[in-house]
Amino acid sequence: MISAPANARRVRLLQGGVFWLFRLATYFILACATYIFLDIGIKGSRTVFTSKPPFINLPFLTEPPQTLYVFDYEGKKETLSDRQFRAWKLEHPGVEVEATSIAYSAGGIWPCIVGTALLVIGSMILALGIGISSAIYLSEYSRNGPLIRLVRVAILNLAGVPSIVFGLFGFGLFVIFFGWNVSLIAGWFTLGLMVLPAIITASEESLRAVPQGLREGSLALGASKWQTIRKNVLPYALPGILTSSILGIARVAGETAPIMFTAAYAMKDEMPWQVAKFTDFIFQGVMALPYHIYVVSSKIPQNEYTEGVQYGGAFVFLFLVMLIALTSIILRERSRSRLSW
Amino acid sequence: MVSVAEMPESTSQSVINQPAPMPERQVERGMIEIEHLDFKYGAHQVLHDVSLNIPARAVTAFIGPSGCGKTTLLRCLNRMNDLIDIAKISGGSIRIEGVDINAPGLDVVDLRRRVGMVFQKSNPFPKSIYDNVAYGLRIAGVTKRTLIDEAVEKSLRSAALWEEVKDRLHVSGYGLSGGQQQRLCIARALAVEPEIVLMDEPCSALDPIATAKVEELIRQLKQEYTIVIVTHNMQQAGRCSDYTGFFYLGRLIEFDATAKIFSNPGQRQTEEYITGRFG
């Protein structure tokens, strides 16, 4: 029988201390996340929800941003959007008021939602197309040589490039050199390149997770390599690839730096579909949620009226990203259960 | 490919008075000839100068201790080793029905269709039983539903699985027991009507009852197919094979009729192995 070591008490104390250190670190993260969500949630709901039916501030979700006019009239403080202000002036002909105008603080964020959705869809199609293809090449076709190692290092490095550098790169290559100007397509390529490393890495992992036995079984039946990949590897890797693209979507939707030089306008009056022909559609700049939040938070004079659109925008943004994530998760679960994997 | 065995006898009489032609090798459907085969993984040679003729429509068993190269040799027969980057045949040849299967330009996909394989770990696809068996046919471009239906039933019957699964063809193959899964894999291999079926320790993960079923199946299948089976189980080799090759350290020590190998082996190493004194 071994007697208890002399330092048993010290070991036990240390054990307890380390345990609490880790536990506190975890709680700290939880506290930060809760604070952020509550802050945005509470301040944002003041803008997004109303006290009267339908309880949702529909104009905020369906109208473009407008200038807010604040003025005193007959002892009352009026806060009117651009449109309302013009109507008010028609109702009060001859009345001159000293109105303070605050940019973007009235109206809504509808064009930004649309713009962000367009940017996400286009860049994800691009990134998934290129990413899955190269992941298939890397995991199924390539032999491990110096060139492939170089490619892998390049992908890892690409993942570490700051997003503002992607923005500058996209500006230099797509906007200036290709002459695409500030446009959706320049944004698609810039954002697509930015998430490419994450998609390639995750897709490759999903492909490698498919048991080798499925490949061998298929090849042994006289299937070609491509038939094997298409029928017996890719379908089983797809749920994993979709999961990985969830993070990609959130990142594409959230990044401001890559689009501020390549795709985003601070203000645009027409909606993206108000174009004459298709080429105009892809070569137009759009408003985008993260960029709009950036603009209303740092590019216009701050006062008590700007907070509404800032937090409202952030709240809607957060909600949309969560919605996308949820959709992807549901999609993944459904494809998983269908495979009875 | 024309099978010489099927040619009419009269053709050989017309050459009777001419200078002796090259002795014509009898090419039979499903026969395998291995000559002086050397095989390497990188710098490590795993097969040394292996020569044997595997007769058609019989069961040939490869036995030997782990790492002796028997599975490697089996995987040479349908070029499954192509999947391993560093694997390389460094000498000798393998001919199936007289055709060198390692010749440049040979259609590997066609070779694998004609030389089916059942793996050590049963690997049904995560599809329904029906789709598992139909997979090879669909890959080969068969689209007609009635043809596929027929082939699925025939293959499942051949694999002695039909009675157990005929009411649930469209449930996942993963729901079957281990022994049933392995027989499903056999059915899947039979569906594309190969000439040769390679089996890599097909019973190593099965209980004795399932093993007995698969062995019975192997005995029946040899009526139509050439079967090459790798096994660790000496009794299994004895029970269901007609010919046995004993491998040790990458060399073929002895190859003969199973009855001879087990009753009167020519080599001391073989005798020691089958009597369990080493290996």
XYZ file of C-alpha atoms in Angstrom:
620
model
C 0.000 0.000 0.000
C 1.402 3.377 -0.959
C 0.928 6.038 1.693
C -0.519 9.414 0.690
C 2.240 11.650 -0.592
C 3.439 14.429 1.675
C 2.249 17.120 -0.725
C -1.261 15.680 -1.158
C -2.866 18.823 0.233
C -0.884 21.059 -2.099
C -1.800 18.922 -5.102
C -5.468 19.084 -4.166
C -5.380 22.857 -3.736
C -3.628 23.332 -7.063
C -6.126 21.057 -8.721
C -8.985 23.149 -7.341
C -7.277 26.386 -8.382
C -6.685 25.259 -11.942
C -10.252 24.017 -12.220
C -11.606 27.399 -11.152
C -9.284 29.255 -13.492
C -10.658 27.345 -16.459
C -14.212 27.686 -15.223
C -13.843 31.465 -14.771
C -12.384 31.813 -18.254
C -15.437 30.069 -19.665
C -17.839 32.173 -17.600
C -16.019 35.326 -18.707
C -16.753 34.512 -22.348
C -20.367 33.808 -21.502
C -20.650 37.126 -19.656
C -19.151 39.087 -22.563
C -21.417 37.422 -25.096
C -24.485 37.993 -22.930
C -23.614 41.673 -22.457
C -23.127 42.239 -26.188
C -26.339 40.451 -27.140
C -28.349 42.196 -24.435
C -26.954 45.639 -25.291
C -27.699 45.257 -29.000
C -30.944 43.448 -28.288
C -32.369 46.047 -25.911
C -31.222 49.157 -27.782
C -31.981 47.596 -31.142
C -35.498 46.528 -30.234
C -36.398 50.156 -29.517
C -35.916 50.757 -33.230
C -37.069 47.463 -34.634
C -40.178 46.917 -32.524
C -43.066 49.239 -31.782
C -45.580 49.347 -28.992
C -48.545 49.327 -31.386
C -49.602 46.508 -33.718
C -48.024 45.012 -35.807
C -45.326 45.548 -33.165
C -42.615 45.503 -35.792
C -41.312 48.741 -37.204
C -42.057 47.792 -40.803
C -40.797 51.022 -42.388
C -37.404 50.349 -40.806
C -37.227 47.011 -42.619
C -38.822 48.073 -45.899
C -37.687 51.635 -46.612
C -34.399 53.074 -47.761
C -32.435 55.285 -45.363
C -33.622 58.884 -45.279
C -32.474 62.103 -43.744
C -34.051 62.903 -40.414
C -35.344 66.437 -39.861
C -35.669 67.762 -36.321
C -37.304 71.106 -35.656
C -39.504 73.003 -33.207
C -42.961 73.949 -34.351
C -45.522 75.622 -32.139
C -43.581 74.551 -29.063
C -43.559 70.926 -30.098
C -40.464 68.979 -31.186
C -41.053 67.267 -34.519
C -38.851 64.428 -35.858
C -39.713 63.677 -39.460
C -38.128 61.680 -42.210
C -37.305 63.273 -45.529
C -40.559 62.111 -47.091
C -42.684 63.093 -44.120
C -40.957 66.482 -43.945
C -41.819 67.272 -47.538
C -45.429 66.272 -46.945
C -45.478 68.404 -43.814
C -44.202 71.413 -45.761
C -47.016 70.971 -48.272
C -49.505 70.927 -45.418
C -47.990 74.056 -43.888
C -47.384 76.375 -46.805
C -45.463 79.506 -45.990
C -44.184 78.206 -42.668
C -40.424 78.574 -42.325
C -38.748 76.293 -39.765
C -35.142 75.937 -38.694
C -34.697 72.193 -39.197
C -31.611 70.238 -38.219
C -30.949 67.487 -40.751
C -29.337 64.253 -39.639
C -28.214 61.942 -42.421
C -29.517 58.349 -42.673
C -31.232 58.458 -39.309
C -34.754 58.083 -40.618
C -36.323 55.556 -42.919
C -34.968 52.050 -42.873
C -32.280 49.668 -44.003
C -34.047 47.677 -46.735
C -31.475 48.309 -49.517
C -28.707 47.284 -47.127
C -30.424 43.969 -46.371
C -30.904 43.320 -50.073
C -27.335 44.321 -50.885
C -25.864 42.093 -48.205
C -28.015 39.176 -49.344
C -26.829 39.638 -52.944
C -23.203 39.849 -51.848
C -23.526 36.708 -49.719
C -25.282 34.652 -52.404
C -22.852 35.564 -55.183
C -19.683 35.197 -53.192
C -20.775 31.901 -51.608
C -21.637 30.407 -55.007
C -18.205 31.449 -56.209
C -16.371 30.274 -53.106
C -18.225 26.948 -52.868
C -17.721 26.251 -56.565
C -14.001 26.935 -56.552
C -13.494 25.684 -53.007
C -15.196 22.311 -53.377
C -13.506 21.726 -56.729
C -10.049 22.372 -55.369
C -10.806 20.375 -52.228
C -11.779 17.423 -54.440
C -8.547 17.826 -56.349
C -6.447 18.042 -53.199
C -8.078 15.156 -51.376
C -8.923 12.764 -54.210
C -6.584 13.358 -57.120
C -3.362 15.023 -56.063
C -0.330 13.050 -55.014
C 1.566 14.428 -52.097
C 4.523 16.220 -53.619
C 6.393 19.477 -53.133
C 3.936 21.349 -55.337
C 0.919 20.195 -53.331
C 2.684 21.085 -50.085
C 3.293 24.542 -51.529
C -0.401 24.828 -52.410
C -1.359 23.884 -48.858
C 1.001 26.441 -47.371
C -0.460 29.033 -49.732
C -3.987 28.185 -48.590
C -2.968 28.458 -44.934
C -1.346 31.817 -45.595
C -4.374 33.035 -47.485
C -6.483 32.217 -44.421
C -4.278 34.488 -42.338
C -4.488 37.527 -44.598
C -6.340 40.415 -42.889
C -9.620 41.312 -44.532
C -8.578 44.886 -45.240
C -5.733 43.491 -47.366
C -8.306 41.501 -49.331
C -10.217 44.738 -49.732
C -7.186 46.557 -51.099
C -6.318 43.610 -53.325
C -9.849 43.501 -54.702
C -9.771 47.254 -55.235
C -6.480 47.050 -57.121
C -7.304 44.007 -59.229
C -11.042 43.960 -59.823
C -12.063 47.592 -59.431
C -9.108 49.312 -61.107
C -7.209 46.787 -63.238
C -10.238 44.876 -64.564
C -12.184 48.118 -64.646
C -15.232 46.650 -62.934
C -15.538 49.751 -60.755
C -17.291 49.535 -57.413
C -19.638 46.694 -58.223
C -21.367 43.541 -57.017
C -19.065 41.352 -59.078
C -15.927 42.939 -57.626
C -17.402 42.339 -54.168
C -18.270 38.731 -55.011
C -14.736 37.948 -56.075
C -13.138 39.770 -53.153
C -15.385 38.144 -50.546
C -15.207 34.793 -52.334
C -11.414 34.832 -52.243
C -11.516 35.774 -48.609
C -13.570 32.736 -47.499
C -11.964 30.363 -49.988
C -9.292 29.013 -47.604
C -11.856 28.208 -44.919
C -14.104 26.453 -47.435
C -11.251 24.472 -49.007
C -9.890 23.338 -45.662
C -13.277 22.319 -44.296
C -14.374 20.630 -47.543
C -11.167 18.664 -47.680
C -11.676 17.502 -44.117
C -15.236 16.434 -44.902
C -14.050 14.536 -47.982
C -11.323 12.790 -46.022
C -13.839 11.809 -43.359
C -15.687 9.645 -45.904
C -14.451 6.100 -45.222
C -11.884 4.778 -47.686
C -13.958 1.597 -47.895
C -16.662 3.449 -49.819
C -14.158 4.555 -52.441
C -12.589 1.112 -52.752
C -15.965 -0.594 -52.833
C -17.095 1.641 -55.643
C -13.877 1.378 -57.651
C -13.912 -2.410 -57.262
C -17.298 -2.458 -58.993
C -15.852 -0.870 -62.072
C -16.693 2.726 -61.301
C -14.332 5.350 -62.611
C -12.710 7.701 -60.192
C -15.058 10.538 -61.073
C -18.145 8.296 -60.805
C -16.910 7.204 -57.394
C -16.426 10.769 -56.231
C -19.735 11.978 -57.611
C -21.899 9.093 -56.428
C -20.157 7.692 -53.409
C -17.971 10.363 -51.855
C -19.336 13.830 -52.503
C -22.911 13.127 -51.326
C -21.605 11.950 -47.977
C -19.191 14.826 -47.625
C -21.788 17.461 -48.485
C -23.343 17.796 -45.008
C -19.921 18.571 -43.597
C -19.199 21.005 -46.394
C -22.510 22.766 -45.743
C -21.678 23.072 -42.071
C -18.394 24.656 -42.904
C -20.070 27.070 -45.243
C -22.220 28.337 -42.370
C -19.171 30.012 -40.916
C -18.257 31.234 -44.378
C -21.666 32.856 -44.822
C -21.474 34.594 -41.457
C -18.036 35.905 -42.305
C -18.969 37.071 -45.801
C -22.051 38.796 -44.485
C -20.165 40.432 -41.655
C -16.975 41.747 -43.164
C -16.839 45.441 -43.935
C -13.251 45.922 -45.001
C -13.316 43.814 -48.197
C -16.401 45.548 -49.568
C -15.803 49.147 -48.579
C -13.546 49.709 -51.600
C -15.022 47.140 -53.939
C -18.796 46.884 -53.694
C -20.423 49.080 -51.090
C -22.048 52.440 -51.521
C -22.826 54.628 -48.549
C -26.076 55.676 -50.188
C -27.895 54.629 -53.305
C -31.391 55.623 -54.268
C -32.305 52.821 -56.661
C -32.814 49.270 -55.560
C -30.438 46.727 -57.157
C -33.111 45.403 -59.536
C -33.880 48.852 -60.903
C -31.434 48.431 -63.769
C -31.827 48.434 -67.529
C -29.972 45.251 -68.358
C -28.281 42.300 -66.700
C -24.731 43.585 -67.056
C -25.792 46.716 -65.196
C -27.006 44.450 -62.422
C -23.682 42.807 -61.741
C -21.666 45.970 -62.342
C -23.554 48.096 -59.869
C -22.466 48.939 -56.360
C -24.885 48.150 -53.551
C -25.556 49.236 -50.015
C -24.587 46.644 -47.427
C -25.531 46.213 -43.792
C -22.081 46.124 -42.190
C -20.914 49.063 -44.251
C -24.091 50.972 -43.424
C -23.543 50.374 -39.719
C -19.982 51.576 -40.158
C -21.166 54.711 -41.972
C -23.877 55.655 -39.482
C -21.523 54.973 -36.595
C -18.467 56.852 -37.743
C -19.116 58.974 -40.809
C -21.958 61.157 -39.614
C -22.070 63.505 -36.618
C -23.253 61.561 -33.596
C -26.200 62.645 -31.527
C -29.171 61.152 -29.711
C -30.987 60.504 -33.020
C -28.296 58.391 -34.677
C -28.290 55.643 -32.062
C -31.570 54.222 -33.265
C -30.410 53.284 -36.722
C -27.035 52.080 -35.447
C -28.456 49.621 -32.977
C -31.429 48.786 -35.129
C -29.099 47.906 -37.976
C -26.877 45.822 -35.714
C -29.888 44.020 -34.289
C -31.337 43.123 -37.688
C -27.896 42.132 -38.890
C -27.341 39.784 -35.965
C -30.774 38.283 -36.463
C -30.171 37.677 -40.179
C -26.832 35.979 -39.591
C -28.446 33.715 -37.011
C -31.230 32.943 -39.463
C -28.719 31.953 -42.151
C -26.870 29.744 -39.688
C -30.111 28.101 -38.644
C -31.095 27.432 -42.254
C -27.752 25.827 -42.960
C -28.029 23.648 -39.876
C -31.524 22.493 -40.856
C -30.328 21.791 -44.402
C -27.441 19.774 -43.053
C -29.543 17.746 -40.674
C -32.027 16.975 -43.416
C -29.375 15.804 -45.849
C -27.835 13.724 -43.068
C -31.031 11.949 -42.164
C -31.790 11.281 -45.815
C -28.438 9.524 -46.146
C -29.054 7.503 -42.992
C -25.341 7.854 -42.469
C -11.411 -11.092 -75.993
C -11.794 -14.402 -77.737
C -11.541 -17.402 -75.548
C -9.316 -19.943 -77.288
C -11.016 -22.733 -75.392
C -14.189 -21.974 -77.274
C -12.617 -22.163 -80.702
C -13.596 -25.168 -82.794
C -11.165 -28.083 -82.762
C -10.702 -28.099 -86.524
C -8.563 -24.949 -86.450
C -5.718 -26.781 -84.772
C -5.744 -29.548 -87.402
C -5.071 -27.205 -90.259
C -1.640 -26.404 -88.876
C -0.620 -29.994 -88.347
C 2.024 -30.226 -91.026
C 3.484 -26.806 -90.608
C 6.565 -25.953 -88.506
C 5.679 -26.214 -84.849
C 3.909 -22.998 -83.898
C 4.426 -21.251 -80.595
C 2.810 -23.509 -78.025
C -0.564 -21.951 -77.619
C -1.511 -21.264 -74.069
C -4.945 -22.511 -73.221
C -6.822 -19.377 -72.233
C -9.796 -20.094 -70.117
C -12.407 -17.682 -68.852
C -11.431 -16.503 -65.399
C -7.917 -17.917 -65.265
C -5.085 -15.958 -63.710
C -1.389 -16.417 -64.395
C 1.137 -14.750 -62.169
C 4.773 -14.868 -63.237
C 7.794 -13.787 -61.213
C 5.921 -10.965 -59.578
C 7.913 -8.481 -57.497
C 6.070 -5.782 -55.623
C 7.302 -2.832 -53.599
C 5.915 -0.260 -51.219
C 8.466 2.483 -51.721
C 11.801 0.831 -51.047
C 10.256 -2.034 -49.109
C 9.756 -5.132 -51.196
C 6.697 -7.080 -50.071
C 6.431 -9.721 -52.801
C 9.409 -11.659 -54.111
C 9.269 -13.585 -57.331
C 5.765 -14.955 -56.928
C 4.634 -17.318 -59.671
C 1.413 -19.280 -59.692
C -1.484 -20.120 -61.940
C -4.891 -19.705 -60.438
C -7.303 -22.102 -62.122
C -10.661 -20.962 -63.362
C -13.916 -21.847 -61.610
C -12.296 -23.066 -58.465
C -11.614 -21.601 -55.050
C -8.013 -20.694 -54.410
C -7.003 -19.713 -50.900
C -3.979 -17.639 -49.898
C -2.818 -18.386 -46.389
C 0.105 -17.207 -44.349
C 0.969 -15.115 -41.307
C 0.147 -11.391 -41.152
C 2.344 -9.262 -43.351
C 3.285 -12.091 -45.677
C 1.950 -10.242 -48.711
C -1.146 -12.302 -49.463
C -3.544 -9.342 -49.354
C -1.107 -7.285 -51.417
C -1.085 -9.999 -54.054
C -4.877 -10.175 -54.006
C -5.108 -6.417 -54.511
C -2.701 -6.695 -57.440
C -5.249 -8.812 -59.259
C -7.714 -5.947 -59.724
C -5.069 -3.237 -59.486
C -6.472 -1.918 -56.248
C -2.916 -1.070 -55.270
C -3.043 1.720 -57.852
C -4.719 3.741 -55.111
C -1.549 3.703 -53.051
C 0.924 6.271 -54.321
C 4.102 4.450 -53.354
C 2.979 0.968 -54.374
C 4.671 -0.382 -57.464
C 5.047 -3.640 -59.341
C 8.793 -3.855 -59.897
C 8.961 -7.049 -61.908
C 7.043 -9.915 -63.426
C 3.554 -9.970 -64.811
C -0.040 -10.872 -64.090
C -2.195 -12.128 -66.928
C -5.898 -12.594 -66.672
C -7.291 -14.657 -69.509
C -3.986 -14.152 -71.240
C -3.998 -10.359 -71.051
C -1.336 -8.522 -69.080
C -3.368 -6.430 -66.664
C -0.501 -4.045 -66.023
C 0.041 -3.257 -69.675
C -0.021 0.462 -70.381
C -3.343 1.544 -71.808
C -5.283 -1.287 -70.204
C -8.750 -0.172 -69.131
C -8.565 -0.466 -65.350
C -12.245 0.348 -64.944
C -13.161 -2.597 -67.192
C -10.674 -4.832 -65.381
C -12.290 -4.024 -62.036
C -15.716 -4.750 -63.420
C -14.537 -8.187 -64.493
C -12.590 -8.824 -61.305
C -14.894 -8.146 -58.384
C -13.769 -7.720 -54.818
C -15.177 -8.320 -51.357
C -13.331 -6.548 -48.607
C -12.239 -7.598 -45.160
C -14.364 -4.981 -43.472
C -17.795 -5.159 -45.009
C -18.378 -1.817 -46.673
C -21.973 -1.461 -47.772
C -22.709 1.983 -49.138
C -24.957 4.193 -47.041
C -27.804 3.492 -49.423
C -30.717 1.095 -49.472
C -30.107 -2.617 -49.978
C -31.516 -2.308 -53.486
C -29.346 0.670 -54.364
C -26.275 -1.068 -53.001
C -26.722 -3.996 -55.354
C -27.806 -1.797 -58.253
C -24.831 0.525 -57.845
C -22.468 -1.323 -60.167
C -25.127 -1.669 -62.861
C -26.052 1.990 -62.748
C -22.388 2.919 -62.899
C -22.118 0.757 -65.998
C -24.951 2.746 -67.553
C -27.833 0.314 -67.110
C -30.962 2.403 -66.712
C -33.769 -0.001 -67.492
C -35.678 -0.607 -64.323
C -36.736 -4.171 -65.114
C -33.156 -5.185 -65.905
C -31.910 -3.738 -62.638
C -34.764 -5.363 -60.707
C -33.894 -8.747 -62.170
C -30.184 -8.390 -61.533
C -30.767 -7.273 -57.947
C -32.939 -10.286 -57.208
C -30.576 -12.690 -58.944
C -27.528 -11.320 -57.129
C -29.226 -11.343 -53.753
C -30.339 -14.926 -54.367
C -26.808 -15.906 -55.393
C -25.530 -14.342 -52.186
C -28.171 -16.270 -50.190
C -29.602 -13.038 -48.878
C -32.807 -12.704 -50.881
C -35.111 -14.497 -48.458
C -33.914 -12.349 -45.577
C -34.229 -8.969 -47.256
C -36.839 -9.283 -49.996
C -39.419 -7.403 -47.925
C -37.143 -4.521 -47.058
C -35.122 -3.861 -50.171
C -35.484 -0.144 -49.728
C -34.194 0.217 -46.206
C -30.589 1.141 -45.547
C -27.957 -1.552 -45.898
C -26.592 -0.321 -42.596
C -29.533 -1.870 -40.807
C -28.355 -5.396 -41.617
C -26.306 -7.579 -39.302
C -22.578 -7.971 -39.897
C -22.940 -11.265 -41.735
C -25.795 -9.946 -43.850
C -23.775 -6.828 -44.684
C -20.925 -8.982 -45.921
C -23.294 -11.057 -48.045
C -24.767 -7.806 -49.344
C -21.264 -6.810 -50.416
C -20.918 -10.177 -52.150
C -24.267 -9.651 -53.898
C -23.110 -6.202 -54.946
C -19.952 -7.664 -56.442
C -21.920 -10.388 -58.258
C -24.421 -7.976 -59.740
C -21.990 -6.715 -62.364
C -21.342 -10.335 -63.416
C -17.617 -10.503 -62.911
C -15.525 -13.495 -63.967
C -13.349 -13.482 -60.913
C -14.259 -12.639 -57.319
C -11.499 -11.667 -54.918
C -12.249 -12.003 -51.217
C -10.016 -10.420 -48.632
C -10.656 -12.214 -45.340
C -14.398 -11.978 -45.898
C -15.274 -13.682 -42.621
C -12.803 -12.092 -40.259
C -15.460 -9.943 -38.631
C -18.231 -12.546 -38.628
C -19.487 -14.991 -36.042
C -19.321 -18.752 -36.736
C -22.887 -18.989 -38.041
C -22.469 -16.125 -40.471
C -19.092 -17.538 -41.444
C -20.656 -20.893 -42.247
C -23.182 -19.173 -44.500
C -20.531 -17.235 -46.384
C -18.406 -20.371 -46.776
C -21.341 -22.334 -48.131
C -21.891 -19.459 -50.521
C -18.268 -19.546 -51.659
C -18.567 -23.270 -52.417
C -21.613 -22.593 -54.566
C -20.174 -19.604 -56.347
C -17.244 -21.525 -57.751
C -19.605 -23.167 -60.245
C -19.631 -19.870 -62.105
C -16.785 -17.778 -60.805
C -13.085 -18.007 -60.183
C -12.671 -17.235 -56.510
C -9.523 -16.141 -54.775
C -9.794 -15.841 -51.033
C -7.319 -14.558 -48.494
C -7.841 -16.025 -45.080
C -6.212 -16.246 -41.689
C -8.386 -19.147 -40.814
C -6.718 -22.421 -41.763
C -9.857 -24.451 -41.230
C -11.656 -22.112 -43.580
C -9.058 -22.649 -46.277
C -9.352 -26.367 -45.705
C -13.140 -26.334 -45.788
C -13.867 -24.298 -48.831
C -10.855 -24.068 -51.129
C -9.647 -26.337 -53.887
C -6.139 -24.909 -54.089
C -4.053 -23.288 -51.440
C -1.000 -21.078 -51.624
C 1.100 -20.602 -48.527
C 2.968 -17.309 -48.292
C 5.717 -16.394 -45.928
C 7.702 -13.131 -45.845
C 6.588 -12.138 -49.308
C 7.398 -15.432 -50.963
C 5.109 -18.158 -52.196
C 6.388 -21.147 -50.276
C 4.042 -23.724 -51.685
C 1.057 -23.878 -53.979
C -0.918 -27.043 -54.491
C -4.294 -28.724 -54.174
C -5.735 -27.956 -50.766
C -6.022 -31.631 -49.880
C -2.329 -32.093 -50.585
C -1.258 -28.966 -48.694
C -3.176 -29.987 -45.613
C -2.399 -33.698 -45.624
C 1.054 -33.886 -47.089
C 2.725 -30.490 -47.524
C 5.921 -30.487 -49.510
C 7.639 -27.828 -47.447
C 8.573 -27.939 -43.783
C 7.495 -24.279 -43.298
C 4.049 -25.047 -44.657
C 3.644 -27.984 -42.370
C 4.760 -25.975 -39.347
C 2.351 -23.193 -40.214
C -0.723 -25.302 -40.783
C -0.073 -27.323 -37.682
C 0.191 -24.088 -35.728
C 3.804 -24.370 -34.717
C 4.613 -20.887 -35.961
C 2.948 -17.893 -37.540
